[in-house]
Coordinates of C-alpha atoms in Angstrom, one line a residue:
M419 CA -22.4 -40.9 25.2
M420 CA -24.7 -37.9 24.8
T421 CA -28.4 -37.6 25.1
V422 CA -29.8 -35.4 22.4
T423 CA -32.5 -33.2 23.9
G424 CA -34.6 -30.4 22.6
K425 CA -38.2 -29.0 22.2
R426 CA -40.3 -30.8 19.5
K427 CA -41.4 -28.8 16.7
R428 CA -43.2 -29.4 13.4
E429 CA -41.8 -32.3 11.5
E430 CA -41.4 -30.3 8.2
G431 CA -38.5 -28.4 9.6
G432 CA -34.8 -29.5 9.4
Y433 CA -32.6 -30.5 12.1
E434 CA -29.0 -29.9 12.8
M435 CA -26.7 -31.8 15.3
G436 CA -25.0 -29.1 17.2
A437 CA -22.7 -28.8 20.2
K438 CA -25.1 -30.3 22.8
R439 CA -28.3 -31.2 20.9
L440 CA -30.0 -32.0 17.6
R441 CA -31.4 -28.5 17.1
Y442 CA -34.4 -27.7 15.1
V443 CA -33.4 -25.5 12.1
E444 CA -36.3 -23.2 10.8
G445 CA -37.4 -24.4 7.4
D446 CA -35.7 -26.9 5.1
Q447 CA -33.7 -24.1 3.2
E448 CA -31.3 -23.4 6.2
A449 CA -30.7 -27.1 6.6
A450 CA -30.0 -27.3 2.9
V451 CA -27.6 -24.5 3.2
T452 CA -25.8 -26.2 6.2
A453 CA -25.6 -29.4 3.8
G454 CA -24.3 -27.3 1.0
V455 CA -21.5 -25.8 3.1
Q456 CA -20.7 -29.2 4.5
R457 CA -20.3 -30.6 0.8
L458 CA -18.5 -27.6 -0.5
A459 CA -15.8 -27.8 2.1
A460 CA -15.4 -31.6 1.5
W461 CA -15.1 -30.9 -2.2
A462 CA -12.6 -27.8 -1.6
V463 CA -10.0 -29.8 0.5
E464 CA -10.0 -32.6 -1.9
H465 CA -9.6 -30.4 -4.9
E466 CA -7.3 -27.8 -3.7
R467 CA -5.7 -27.1 -7.3
Q468 CA -9.0 -26.5 -8.9
L469 CA -10.4 -24.0 -6.6
P470 CA -12.3 -21.1 -8.4
K471 CA -10.6 -17.8 -7.8
A472 CA -13.7 -15.6 -8.6
L473 CA -17.3 -15.6 -7.5
P474 CA -18.9 -16.7 -10.7
G475 CA -16.8 -20.1 -10.7
L476 CA -17.5 -20.7 -7.0
R477 CA -21.3 -20.5 -7.6
N478 CA -20.8 -23.0 -10.5
V479 CA -19.0 -25.4 -8.2
V480 CA -21.7 -25.0 -5.5
A481 CA -24.5 -25.8 -7.9
D482 CA -22.6 -28.9 -9.2
V483 CA -21.8 -30.3 -5.8
C484 CA -25.2 -29.8 -4.3
R485 CA -27.0 -31.3 -7.4
R486 CA -25.0 -34.5 -7.1
R487 CA -26.9 -37.5 -5.7
S488 CA -25.1 -38.4 -2.5
S489 CA -25.6 -40.9 0.3
V490 CA -25.1 -41.7 3.7
S491 CA -24.7 -45.3 5.3
V492 CA -28.0 -47.2 5.7
E493 CA -26.3 -49.3 8.2
V494 CA -25.4 -46.4 10.5
I495 CA -28.9 -45.2 10.2
F496 CA -30.1 -48.7 11.1
Y497 CA -27.8 -48.8 14.2
H498 CA -29.1 -45.5 15.4
L499 CA -32.7 -46.7 15.1
L500 CA -31.9 -50.0 17.1
F501 CA -30.0 -48.0 19.7
N502 CA -32.8 -45.7 20.2
D503 CA -35.4 -48.6 20.5
A504 CA -37.3 -47.1 17.3
L505 CA -36.8 -50.7 16.0
R506 CA -36.1 -54.1 17.5
V507 CA -34.7 -57.3 15.8
C508 CA -36.3 -60.5 16.8
C509 CA -37.4 -63.9 15.8
A510 CA -34.5 -65.4 14.2
D511 CA -35.8 -68.2 11.9
E512 CA -33.3 -70.2 9.9
D513 CA -30.8 -67.4 10.1
V514 CA -33.3 -64.8 8.7
K515 CA -33.7 -62.0 11.1
W516 CA -37.0 -60.0 11.4
V517 CA -37.4 -56.2 12.5
M518 CA -40.4 -54.8 14.2
R519 CA -41.4 -51.3 15.6
G520 CA -39.8 -50.2 19.0
D521 CA -41.5 -48.7 21.8
R522 CA -39.9 -45.4 21.0
L523 CA -40.4 -44.9 17.4
E524 CA -42.8 -42.1 18.0
K525 CA -40.5 -39.9 20.1
P526 CA -39.2 -36.9 18.8
L527 CA -36.2 -37.0 16.8
T528 CA -34.5 -34.4 19.2
E529 CA -34.6 -36.9 21.8
F530 CA -32.5 -39.6 19.9
F531 CA -29.1 -40.5 21.1
G532 CA -26.3 -39.9 18.7
L533 CA -23.6 -42.6 18.2
V534 CA -20.1 -42.3 16.7
L535 CA -19.1 -45.8 15.3
D536 CA -15.5 -46.5 15.1
G537 CA -15.1 -50.0 13.3
N538 CA -16.7 -52.5 15.9
S539 CA -16.9 -50.2 18.8
V540 CA -18.8 -47.1 19.8
A541 CA -16.5 -44.0 20.5
V542 CA -17.3 -42.1 23.7
S543 CA -15.9 -38.7 24.2
Q544 CA -16.4 -36.1 26.8
Q545 CA -17.2 -33.6 23.7
P546 CA -20.6 -34.3 22.0
P547 CA -20.2 -35.5 18.4
H548 CA -21.2 -33.4 15.4
F549 CA -23.3 -34.9 12.6
S550 CA -23.5 -34.0 8.9
E551 CA -26.7 -32.5 7.8
D552 CA -27.1 -35.0 5.1
F553 CA -27.0 -37.9 7.9
V554 CA -29.5 -35.8 10.0
R555 CA -31.9 -35.4 7.3
A556 CA -31.6 -39.0 6.1
L557 CA -32.4 -40.1 9.7
R558 CA -35.5 -38.0 9.8
R559 CA -36.7 -39.3 6.4
C560 CA -36.2 -42.9 7.6
V561 CA -38.0 -42.1 11.0
L562 CA -41.0 -40.5 9.2
W563 CA -41.3 -43.4 6.7
L564 CA -41.2 -46.0 9.7
R565 CA -43.9 -44.2 11.4
Q566 CA -46.2 -44.5 8.3
H567 CA -45.4 -47.6 6.8
L568 CA -43.9 -50.2 9.2
E569 CA -46.5 -52.6 10.6
G570 CA -46.0 -56.0 12.0
S571 CA -42.6 -57.3 11.1
Q572 CA -40.3 -57.3 8.1
K573 CA -37.0 -58.9 7.1
V574 CA -34.1 -57.0 8.0
V575 CA -32.6 -57.3 4.6
G576 CA -35.8 -55.9 2.9
L577 CA -36.0 -53.1 5.3
L578 CA -32.4 -52.1 4.7
S579 CA -33.1 -52.0 1.1
T580 CA -36.0 -50.0 1.5
L581 CA -34.4 -47.4 3.9
S582 CA -31.3 -47.2 1.6
Q583 CA -33.3 -45.5 -0.9
L584 CA -34.1 -42.7 1.6
C585 CA -30.3 -42.3 2.3
H586 CA -29.7 -40.8 -1.1
S587 CA -30.3 -37.1 -1.8
T588 CA -29.5 -33.9 -3.5
V589 CA -29.4 -30.5 -2.0
E590 CA -31.7 -27.9 -3.4
V591 CA -30.2 -24.5 -2.4
L592 CA -29.3 -21.1 -4.0
P593 CA -25.5 -21.2 -4.7
Q594 CA -25.2 -17.7 -3.3
S595 CA -26.8 -18.8 0.1
V596 CA -24.0 -21.4 0.5
V597 CA -21.3 -18.8 -0.5
D598 CA -22.6 -16.3 2.1
A599 CA -22.8 -18.9 4.9
M600 CA -19.1 -19.8 4.2
S601 CA -18.1 -16.1 4.3
R602 CA -19.9 -15.6 7.5
G603 CA -18.2 -18.6 8.9
R604 CA -14.8 -17.4 7.8
L605 CA -14.2 -20.3 5.6
I606 CA -13.7 -18.1 2.6
R607 CA -13.0 -14.3 2.3
I608 CA -14.1 -12.3 -0.7
S609 CA -12.2 -9.1 -1.9
P610 CA -14.1 -6.1 -2.9
S611 CA -13.2 -7.2 -6.5
G612 CA -14.7 -10.7 -6.1
R613 CA -11.6 -12.6 -5.8
I614 CA -11.8 -15.6 -3.2
R615 CA -9.5 -16.7 -0.6
Y616 CA -10.1 -20.0 0.9
D617 CA -9.2 -21.1 4.6
L618 CA -8.7 -24.8 4.0
D619 CA -7.3 -25.4 7.5
A620 CA -10.8 -24.2 8.9
M621 CA -12.5 -26.4 6.5
R622 CA -10.5 -29.5 7.4
A623 CA -11.0 -28.7 11.1
M624 CA -14.8 -28.5 10.4
L625 CA -14.8 -31.7 8.5
L626 CA -12.7 -33.5 11.1
H627 CA -15.3 -33.1 13.8
T628 CA -18.3 -33.9 11.4
H629 CA -19.3 -37.4 11.4
Y630 CA -21.1 -39.3 8.5
L631 CA -20.3 -37.0 5.5
P632 CA -22.1 -38.2 2.4
M633 CA -20.6 -40.0 -0.4
T634 CA -21.2 -39.0 -4.0
T635 CA -23.0 -41.9 -5.8
T636 CA -23.9 -40.1 -9.1
S637 CA -23.2 -36.7 -10.8

């Protein structure tokens, strides 16, 4: 299992789980572009027969996919907080578990361990895992909320209910920024006339190694 390392920078920025570390991304816009690329790739491989052939249609799809309200698993977020000692479960009372602040809640998010959960086990590999930008942003929102609001102890079920609200999000990004990023990454190719060719194999390969992709909850 890897240890995520890196320099601490201002909390307002975004973070990106990369090849060896949870990297700080300058400004929320760049993190949003990454999230948009991941969302569009996931949509494209599931809607191969509906892929637009020209730029205007692709921009419309990007706008639609990014404004959809999607979520990541609050349980997986919770496990990461426990594993990193940001939270502790304690005081079982008539089968009701309570949670309280851990000693390391204040540590930089860049120092959090990243886990890949596989059923009831934790997958360990020689290659560090990659995480979706939606997941990383949800984890950051939950950590910031806990730092500001968690005092004393709370029931686990109540805390999960609160944190789950922070695991839902849309992506505010210019569609053309996502298109440009996909072109730079060679996930798509755009002809001089504006016709688009999609490299679905490259998208599948990217998604295969991206853990905790968001699930669409509403349009």
